[in-house]
Coordinates of C-alpha atoms in Angstrom, one line a residue:
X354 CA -3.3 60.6 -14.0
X355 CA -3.5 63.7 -16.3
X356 CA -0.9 64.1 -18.7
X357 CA 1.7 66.7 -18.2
X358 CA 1.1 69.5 -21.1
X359 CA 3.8 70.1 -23.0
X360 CA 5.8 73.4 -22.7
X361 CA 4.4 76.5 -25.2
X362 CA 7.5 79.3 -25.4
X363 CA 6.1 82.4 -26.3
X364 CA 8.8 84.7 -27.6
X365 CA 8.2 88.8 -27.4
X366 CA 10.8 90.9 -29.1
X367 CA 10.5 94.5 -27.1
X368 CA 11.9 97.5 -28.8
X369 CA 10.6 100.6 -26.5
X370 CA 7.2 98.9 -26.2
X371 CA 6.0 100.6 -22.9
X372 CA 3.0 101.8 -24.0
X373 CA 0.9 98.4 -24.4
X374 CA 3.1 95.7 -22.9
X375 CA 1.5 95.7 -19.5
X376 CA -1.4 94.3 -21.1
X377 CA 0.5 91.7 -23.4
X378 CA 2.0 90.3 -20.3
X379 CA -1.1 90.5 -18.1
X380 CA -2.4 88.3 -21.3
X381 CA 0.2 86.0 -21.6
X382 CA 0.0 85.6 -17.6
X383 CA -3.7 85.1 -17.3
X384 CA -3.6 82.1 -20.0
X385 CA -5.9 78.6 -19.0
X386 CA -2.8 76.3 -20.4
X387 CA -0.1 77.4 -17.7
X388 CA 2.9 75.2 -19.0
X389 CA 4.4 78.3 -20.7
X390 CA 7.9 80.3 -20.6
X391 CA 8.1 83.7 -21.8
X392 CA 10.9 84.7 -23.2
X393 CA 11.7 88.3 -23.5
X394 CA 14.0 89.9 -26.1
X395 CA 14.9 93.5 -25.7
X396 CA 16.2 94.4 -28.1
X397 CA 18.3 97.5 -26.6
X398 CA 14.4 99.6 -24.9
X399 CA 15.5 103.2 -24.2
X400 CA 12.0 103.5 -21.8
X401 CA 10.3 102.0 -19.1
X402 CA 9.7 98.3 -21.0
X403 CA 12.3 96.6 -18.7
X404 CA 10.8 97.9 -15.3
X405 CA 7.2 96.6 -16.7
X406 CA 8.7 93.3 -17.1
X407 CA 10.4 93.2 -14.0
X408 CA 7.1 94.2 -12.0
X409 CA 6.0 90.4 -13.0
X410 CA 7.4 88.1 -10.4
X411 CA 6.7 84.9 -12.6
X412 CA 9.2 82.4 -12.3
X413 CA 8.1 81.4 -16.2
X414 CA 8.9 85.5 -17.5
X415 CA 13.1 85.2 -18.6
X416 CA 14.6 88.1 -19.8
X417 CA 17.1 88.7 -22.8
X418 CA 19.0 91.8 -23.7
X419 CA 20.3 92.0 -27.2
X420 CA 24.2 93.6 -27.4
X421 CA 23.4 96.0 -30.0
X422 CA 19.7 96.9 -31.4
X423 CA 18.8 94.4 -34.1
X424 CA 16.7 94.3 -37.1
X425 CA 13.3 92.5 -36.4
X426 CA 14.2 89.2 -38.4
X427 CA 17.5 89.2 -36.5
X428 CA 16.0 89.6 -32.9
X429 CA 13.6 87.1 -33.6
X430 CA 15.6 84.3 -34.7
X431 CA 18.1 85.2 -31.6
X432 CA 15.1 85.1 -29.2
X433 CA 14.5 81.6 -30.9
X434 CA 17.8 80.5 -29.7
X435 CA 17.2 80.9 -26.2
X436 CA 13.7 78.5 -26.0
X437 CA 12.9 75.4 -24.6
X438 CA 9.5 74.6 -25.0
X439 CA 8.0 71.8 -27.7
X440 CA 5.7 74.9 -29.5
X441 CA 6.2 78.0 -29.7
X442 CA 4.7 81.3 -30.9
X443 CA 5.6 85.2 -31.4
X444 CA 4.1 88.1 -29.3
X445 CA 4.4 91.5 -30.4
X446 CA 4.3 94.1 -27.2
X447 CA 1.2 95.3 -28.8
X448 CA -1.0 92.4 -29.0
X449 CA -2.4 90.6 -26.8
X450 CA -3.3 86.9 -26.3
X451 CA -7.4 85.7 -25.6
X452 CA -6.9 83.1 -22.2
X453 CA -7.8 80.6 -24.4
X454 CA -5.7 80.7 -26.9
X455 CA -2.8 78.4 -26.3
X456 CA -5.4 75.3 -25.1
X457 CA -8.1 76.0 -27.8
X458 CA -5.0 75.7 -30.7
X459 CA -2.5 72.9 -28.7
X460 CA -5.3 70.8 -29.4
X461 CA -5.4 70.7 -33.0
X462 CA -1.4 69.5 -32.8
X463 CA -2.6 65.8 -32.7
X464 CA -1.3 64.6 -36.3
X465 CA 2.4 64.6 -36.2
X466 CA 3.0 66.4 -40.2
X467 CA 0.9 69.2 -38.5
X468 CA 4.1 72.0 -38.4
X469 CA 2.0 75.1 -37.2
X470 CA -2.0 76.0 -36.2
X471 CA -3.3 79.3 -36.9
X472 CA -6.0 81.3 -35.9
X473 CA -7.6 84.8 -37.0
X474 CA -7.0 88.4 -35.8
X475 CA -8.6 91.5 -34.6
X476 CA -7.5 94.5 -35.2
X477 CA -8.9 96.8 -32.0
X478 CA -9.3 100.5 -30.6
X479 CA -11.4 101.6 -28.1
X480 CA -13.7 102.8 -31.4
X481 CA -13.9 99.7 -32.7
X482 CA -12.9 95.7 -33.7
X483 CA -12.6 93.8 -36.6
X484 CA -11.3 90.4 -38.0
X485 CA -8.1 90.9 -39.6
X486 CA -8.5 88.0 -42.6
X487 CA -12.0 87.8 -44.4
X488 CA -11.0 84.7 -46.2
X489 CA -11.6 81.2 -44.9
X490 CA -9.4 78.8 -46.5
X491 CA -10.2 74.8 -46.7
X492 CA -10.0 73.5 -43.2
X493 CA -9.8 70.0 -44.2
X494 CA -6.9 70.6 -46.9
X495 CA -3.8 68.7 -46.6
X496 CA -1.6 71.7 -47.9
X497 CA -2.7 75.2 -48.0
X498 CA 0.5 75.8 -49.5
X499 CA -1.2 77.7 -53.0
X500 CA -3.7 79.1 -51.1
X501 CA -0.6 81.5 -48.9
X502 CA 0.7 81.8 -52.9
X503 CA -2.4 83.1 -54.0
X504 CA -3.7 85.2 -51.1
X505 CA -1.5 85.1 -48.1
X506 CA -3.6 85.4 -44.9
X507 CA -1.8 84.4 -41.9
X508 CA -0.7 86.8 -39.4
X509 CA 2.8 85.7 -37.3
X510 CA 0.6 86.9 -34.4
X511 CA -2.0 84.2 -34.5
X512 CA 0.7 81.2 -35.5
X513 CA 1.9 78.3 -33.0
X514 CA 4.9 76.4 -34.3
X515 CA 6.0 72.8 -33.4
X516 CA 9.5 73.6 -33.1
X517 CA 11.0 69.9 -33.9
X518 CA 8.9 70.4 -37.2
X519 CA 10.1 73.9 -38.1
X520 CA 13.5 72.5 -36.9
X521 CA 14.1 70.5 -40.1
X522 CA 13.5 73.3 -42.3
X523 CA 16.7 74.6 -44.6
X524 CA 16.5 77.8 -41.9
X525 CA 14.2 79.2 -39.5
X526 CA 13.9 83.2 -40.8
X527 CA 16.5 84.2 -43.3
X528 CA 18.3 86.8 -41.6
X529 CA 18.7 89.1 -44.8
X530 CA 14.7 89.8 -44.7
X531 CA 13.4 92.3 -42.0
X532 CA 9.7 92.4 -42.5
X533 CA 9.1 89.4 -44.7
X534 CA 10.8 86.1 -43.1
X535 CA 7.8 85.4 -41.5
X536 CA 6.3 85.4 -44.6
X537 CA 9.0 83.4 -45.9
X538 CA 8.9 80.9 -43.3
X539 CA 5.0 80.2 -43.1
X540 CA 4.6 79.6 -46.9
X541 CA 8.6 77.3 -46.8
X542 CA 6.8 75.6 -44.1
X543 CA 3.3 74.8 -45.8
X544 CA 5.0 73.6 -48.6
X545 CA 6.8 70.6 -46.3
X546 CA 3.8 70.4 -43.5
X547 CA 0.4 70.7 -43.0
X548 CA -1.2 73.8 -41.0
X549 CA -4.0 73.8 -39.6

């Protein structure tokens, strides 16, 4: 008997996001690892980002409207609150996921200090593509924790979190950053775990 995979919550934080979100959730949709929930945070959308969610009939697609529009770091970390899933990951509306994504880096979770797995990034127009991060840090090292010090290159975007791991931290995203705390939170959490 196959073993059941473990839930992955991906967490997207939509502020007026219309323009490329049909294609983030036709990505997160059309993932090969299916045990997934998406949980959707908008934070107060004045356009048509609701009616593009609501065109998915996916039982796994949940829906979250902030009270009042929140800083990013805030809407985040209140999107966090609402998961269930043993990983999870950020999706901006935006980006996009490659199908293989979530089974290609679930795999690399099999040492239990592993708190998060990365991958790299493209950047993309319909001129051109590149990878994001030039640098290609020790695969085999225990902590990469000076590395982030000296040359930070991991992108939220590309991060899957084990959430019991990231759990025992101090705190998840410090609420008084906007753009940095997840920054913050990758190098807090290098320092305590390995990531792959």
């Amino acid at each position: 008997m196959k073993k059941k995979e473990k839930l992955v919550s991906i967490i997207m934080n939509c502020f007026n996001g219309e323009n490329y979100l049909l294609d983030a959730l036709k990505s997160v949709q059309s993932q090969s690892y299916q045990n997934f929930e998406l949980i959707f945070y908008d934070n107060c959308s004045t356009d048509n980002s609701k009616k593009i969610f609501e065109s998915f009939k996916d039982y796994r697609f949940k829906y979250f409207k902030s009270k009042k529009k929140e800083m990013l770091g805030l809407a985040r970390l209140n999107a966090l609150k609402k998961i269930k899933g043993f990983f999870f990951l950020f999706l901006d509306c935006d980006d996009y996921l490659l199908p293989n994504k979530l089974a290609v880096q679930i795999k690399l979770f099999k040492n239990k200090h592993i708190g998060a797995v990365y991958s790299n990034s493209f950047f993309f127009s319909k001129y051109r593509k590149k990878k994001l991060y030039k640098i290609h840090p020790r695969d085999n090292a225990d902590s990469i924790f000076y590395d982030l010090i000296k040359n930070y290159y991991i992108s939220l975007d590309t991060v899957i979190f084990k959430k019991k791991i990231v759990e025992k931290l101090p705190e998840i995203f410090n609420s008084n950053f906007n753009l940095i705390h997840d920054l913050d939170l990758i190098i807090r959490l290098s320092k305590e775990y390995q990531i792959k």
